[in-house]
mmCIF file of C-alpha atoms and ligand atoms in Angstrom:
data_model
loop_
_atom_site.group_PDB
_atom_site.id
_atom_site.type_symbol
_atom_site.label_atom_id
_atom_site.label_comp_id
_atom_site.label_asym_id
_atom_site.label_seq_id
_atom_site.Cartn_x
_atom_site.Cartn_y
_atom_site.Cartn_z
ATOM 1 C CA MET A 1 -63.991 22.595 65.497
ATOM 2 C CA GLY A 2 -66.430 19.705 65.359
ATOM 3 C CA LEU A 3 -68.932 21.141 67.750
ATOM 4 C CA ARG A 4 -71.839 22.922 66.103
ATOM 5 C CA LYS A 5 -74.120 25.457 67.766
ATOM 6 C CA ILE A 6 -77.528 24.037 68.674
ATOM 7 C CA LEU A 7 -80.298 26.407 67.643
ATOM 8 C CA THR A 8 -83.233 27.054 69.954
ATOM 9 C CA THR A 9 -86.898 26.920 69.116
ATOM 10 C CA ARG A 10 -87.292 30.536 67.982
ATOM 11 C CA ASP A 11 -84.886 29.964 65.068
ATOM 12 C CA PRO A 12 -86.757 29.722 61.734
ATOM 13 C CA ALA A 13 -84.537 26.767 60.643
ATOM 14 C CA LEU A 14 -86.393 24.565 63.151
ATOM 15 C CA HIS A 15 -89.732 25.162 61.473
ATOM 16 C CA LYS A 16 -88.868 24.293 57.873
ATOM 17 C CA VAL A 17 -89.238 21.063 55.911
ATOM 18 C CA CYS A 18 -85.763 19.696 55.188
ATOM 19 C CA LYS A 19 -84.567 18.548 51.776
ATOM 20 C CA PRO A 20 -83.379 15.004 51.065
ATOM 21 C CA VAL A 21 -79.633 14.361 50.945
ATOM 22 C CA THR A 22 -78.482 13.649 47.385
ATOM 23 C CA ALA A 23 -74.679 13.884 47.732
ATOM 24 C CA PHE A 24 -73.017 11.270 49.968
ATOM 25 C CA ASP A 25 -69.764 13.166 50.042
ATOM 26 C CA GLY A 26 -67.154 14.531 52.404
ATOM 27 C CA LYS A 27 -69.413 17.417 53.367
ATOM 28 C CA LEU A 28 -72.119 14.979 54.578
ATOM 29 C CA HIS A 29 -69.519 12.917 56.462
ATOM 30 C CA LYS A 30 -68.216 16.032 58.215
ATOM 31 C CA LEU A 31 -71.792 17.039 59.117
ATOM 32 C CA LEU A 32 -72.461 13.573 60.590
ATOM 33 C CA ASP A 33 -69.191 13.590 62.532
ATOM 34 C CA ASP A 34 -69.890 17.054 63.896
ATOM 35 C CA MET A 35 -73.491 16.145 64.795
ATOM 36 C CA LYS A 36 -72.323 13.073 66.730
ATOM 37 C CA GLU A 37 -69.739 15.105 68.601
ATOM 38 C CA THR A 38 -72.332 17.813 69.325
ATOM 39 C CA LEU A 39 -74.891 15.253 70.556
ATOM 40 C CA LEU A 40 -72.384 13.581 72.896
ATOM 41 C CA ASP A 41 -71.209 16.967 74.177
ATOM 42 C CA ALA A 42 -74.813 17.994 74.910
ATOM 43 C CA CYS A 43 -75.640 14.587 76.530
ATOM 44 C CA GLY A 44 -78.690 14.209 74.303
ATOM 45 C CA VAL A 45 -80.350 11.119 72.835
ATOM 46 C CA GLY A 46 -80.871 12.451 69.306
ATOM 47 C CA LEU A 47 -80.013 15.383 67.088
ATOM 48 C CA ALA A 48 -81.431 16.438 63.718
ATOM 49 C CA ALA A 49 -79.555 18.522 61.144
ATOM 50 C CA PRO A 50 -81.965 21.502 61.278
ATOM 51 C CA GLN A 51 -81.022 21.875 64.963
ATOM 52 C CA VAL A 52 -77.555 22.868 63.786
ATOM 53 C CA GLY A 53 -78.953 25.014 60.969
ATOM 54 C CA ILE A 54 -78.622 22.503 58.103
ATOM 55 C CA LEU A 55 -81.935 21.949 56.290
ATOM 56 C CA ARG A 56 -81.194 18.390 55.163
ATOM 57 C CA ARG A 57 -82.756 15.070 56.193
ATOM 58 C CA VAL A 58 -79.992 13.872 58.542
ATOM 59 C CA VAL A 59 -80.370 12.543 62.097
ATOM 60 C CA VAL A 60 -78.114 10.952 64.691
ATOM 61 C CA VAL A 61 -79.532 8.822 67.513
ATOM 62 C CA ASP A 62 -77.790 7.309 70.536
ATOM 63 C CA MET A 63 -79.019 3.700 70.574
ATOM 64 C CA GLY A 64 -76.769 2.712 73.500
ATOM 65 C CA ALA A 65 -78.180 1.649 76.846
ATOM 66 C CA GLU A 66 -75.020 2.365 78.842
ATOM 67 C CA GLU A 67 -72.206 3.267 76.477
ATOM 68 C CA PRO A 68 -72.974 5.661 73.583
ATOM 69 C CA GLU A 69 -73.778 3.829 70.346
ATOM 70 C CA LEU A 70 -74.465 6.448 67.702
ATOM 71 C CA LEU A 71 -76.579 5.606 64.681
ATOM 72 C CA GLU A 72 -76.478 7.788 61.573
ATOM 73 C CA LEU A 73 -79.760 8.111 59.643
ATOM 74 C CA VAL A 74 -79.774 9.832 56.275
ATOM 75 C CA ASN A 75 -83.120 10.384 54.547
ATOM 76 C CA PRO A 76 -84.932 8.361 57.248
ATOM 77 C CA GLU A 77 -88.528 7.200 56.760
ATOM 78 C CA LEU A 78 -90.937 5.687 59.276
ATOM 79 C CA LEU A 79 -91.925 2.189 58.049
ATOM 80 C CA GLU A 80 -94.031 0.937 60.926
ATOM 81 C CA THR A 81 -95.182 1.966 64.385
ATOM 82 C CA SER A 82 -97.224 0.216 67.055
ATOM 83 C CA GLY A 83 -98.403 0.658 70.611
ATOM 84 C CA GLU A 84 -98.500 3.864 72.553
ATOM 85 C CA GLN A 85 -96.516 5.577 75.287
ATOM 86 C CA CYS A 86 -97.190 8.861 77.009
ATOM 87 C CA GLY A 87 -94.267 10.336 78.849
ATOM 88 C CA ALA A 88 -91.795 13.127 79.346
ATOM 89 C CA GLU A 89 -89.990 14.366 76.265
ATOM 90 C CA GLY A 90 -87.312 16.987 75.933
ATOM 91 C CA CYS A 91 -85.321 18.571 73.122
ATOM 92 C CA LEU A 92 -81.862 20.114 73.008
ATOM 93 C CA SER A 93 -83.495 23.044 71.184
ATOM 94 C CA VAL A 94 -85.904 23.623 74.101
ATOM 95 C CA PRO A 95 -83.391 23.678 76.973
ATOM 96 C CA GLY A 96 -84.576 23.006 80.521
ATOM 97 C CA LYS A 97 -88.129 22.030 79.601
ATOM 98 C CA TYR A 98 -90.018 18.751 79.257
ATOM 99 C CA GLY A 99 -93.452 18.064 77.879
ATOM 100 C CA LEU A 100 -95.931 15.194 78.031
ATOM 101 C CA VAL A 101 -96.031 13.671 74.553
ATOM 102 C CA LYS A 102 -97.863 10.617 73.211
ATOM 103 C CA ARG A 103 -95.731 8.500 70.877
ATOM 104 C CA PRO A 104 -95.818 4.954 69.515
ATOM 105 C CA ASN A 105 -94.014 2.468 71.764
ATOM 106 C CA TYR A 106 -92.343 0.777 68.810
ATOM 107 C CA ALA A 107 -90.966 2.234 65.604
ATOM 108 C CA ARG A 108 -89.158 0.780 62.609
ATOM 109 C CA VAL A 109 -87.386 3.084 60.190
ATOM 110 C CA ARG A 110 -85.409 2.789 57.031
ATOM 111 C CA ALA A 111 -82.594 5.159 56.179
ATOM 112 C CA GLN A 112 -79.413 5.498 54.194
ATOM 113 C CA ASP A 113 -75.977 5.348 55.744
ATOM 114 C CA ARG A 114 -73.263 7.918 55.007
ATOM 115 C CA ASP A 115 -72.435 6.125 51.745
ATOM 116 C CA GLY A 116 -76.024 5.898 50.530
ATOM 117 C CA ASN A 117 -76.752 2.249 51.415
ATOM 118 C CA TRP A 118 -80.283 1.608 52.697
ATOM 119 C CA PHE A 119 -80.778 -0.215 56.012
ATOM 120 C CA GLU A 120 -83.495 -0.674 58.617
ATOM 121 C CA ALA A 121 -83.443 0.050 62.340
ATOM 122 C CA GLU A 122 -86.019 -0.461 65.060
ATOM 123 C CA GLY A 123 -86.526 0.435 68.668
ATOM 124 C CA GLU A 124 -88.931 0.482 71.570
ATOM 125 C CA ALA A 125 -89.685 2.931 74.375
ATOM 126 C CA LEU A 126 -87.075 5.726 74.442
ATOM 127 C CA ILE A 127 -85.607 4.764 71.052
ATOM 128 C CA ALA A 128 -89.038 4.725 69.366
ATOM 129 C CA ARG A 129 -89.792 8.089 70.962
ATOM 130 C CA CYS A 130 -86.461 9.434 69.736
ATOM 131 C CA PHE A 131 -86.955 8.177 66.143
ATOM 132 C CA CYS A 132 -90.365 9.908 65.994
ATOM 133 C CA HIS A 133 -89.096 13.096 67.619
ATOM 134 C CA GLU A 134 -86.057 13.394 65.292
ATOM 135 C CA LEU A 135 -88.029 12.564 62.129
ATOM 136 C CA ASP A 136 -90.540 15.256 63.128
ATOM 137 C CA HIS A 137 -87.644 17.754 63.222
ATOM 138 C CA LEU A 138 -87.011 17.034 59.532
ATOM 139 C CA ASP A 139 -90.553 18.202 58.787
ATOM 140 C CA GLY A 140 -90.206 21.307 60.946
ATOM 141 C CA ILE A 141 -92.343 19.917 63.776
ATOM 142 C CA MET A 142 -91.313 20.604 67.381
ATOM 143 C CA TYR A 143 -92.637 18.373 70.177
ATOM 144 C CA THR A 144 -94.069 21.477 71.784
ATOM 145 C CA GLU A 145 -96.574 21.650 68.911
ATOM 146 C CA ILE A 146 -97.920 18.156 69.572
ATOM 147 C CA MET A 147 -97.519 17.773 73.356
ATOM 148 C CA ASP A 148 -100.374 17.709 75.842
ATOM 149 C CA ARG A 149 -98.620 20.234 78.063
ATOM 150 C CA PHE A 150 -95.292 21.146 79.665
ATOM 151 C CA LEU A 151 -94.362 19.309 82.849
ATOM 152 C CA THR A 152 -94.439 21.550 85.900
ATOM 153 C CA ASP A 153 -91.382 22.172 88.099
ATOM 154 C CA GLU A 154 -93.000 20.031 90.816
ATOM 155 C CA GLU A 155 -93.401 17.098 88.420
ATOM 156 C CA LEU A 156 -89.817 17.465 87.213
ATOM 157 C CA ASN A 157 -88.420 17.619 90.743
ATOM 158 C CA ALA A 158 -90.492 14.604 91.789
ATOM 159 C CA GLY A 159 -88.568 12.561 89.239
ATOM 160 C CA ASP A 160 -85.190 13.260 90.869
HETATM 161 NI NI1 NI B 1 -85.424 17.776 69.401
#
């Protein structure tokens, strides 16, 4: 029903530049609802519309520290970044793998909500990483294209 299939990295949809959303209608609301359900089901931090095969600029991010707190971002734009972090990054479209990726440690974005109203959101550490990762998806960029390298099994197991 609400769950959408998450495409994996070989799918051409993940390598295209997505179009802006122009209609803030029931179809968009259903997409956002389905994406949130799909993200929670997959236990991810963020999900971009191209990952479910929709080439539109739509992202959902879990901002919650303990309980899920899902933020909907339509036509998001990066306004400001600062600092740097280099750490493990994964993607629901690259199951079971993690790479070392440099990202800003702080990011501020602006986006529209499901009714078209503009707002701003900001975050540090994991949230900043997630904003950058999800916005990259909208331009067809996978983290595997910008990472230093994949983490080895030893490195992954050491984190347990
Ligand atoms: Ni991803």
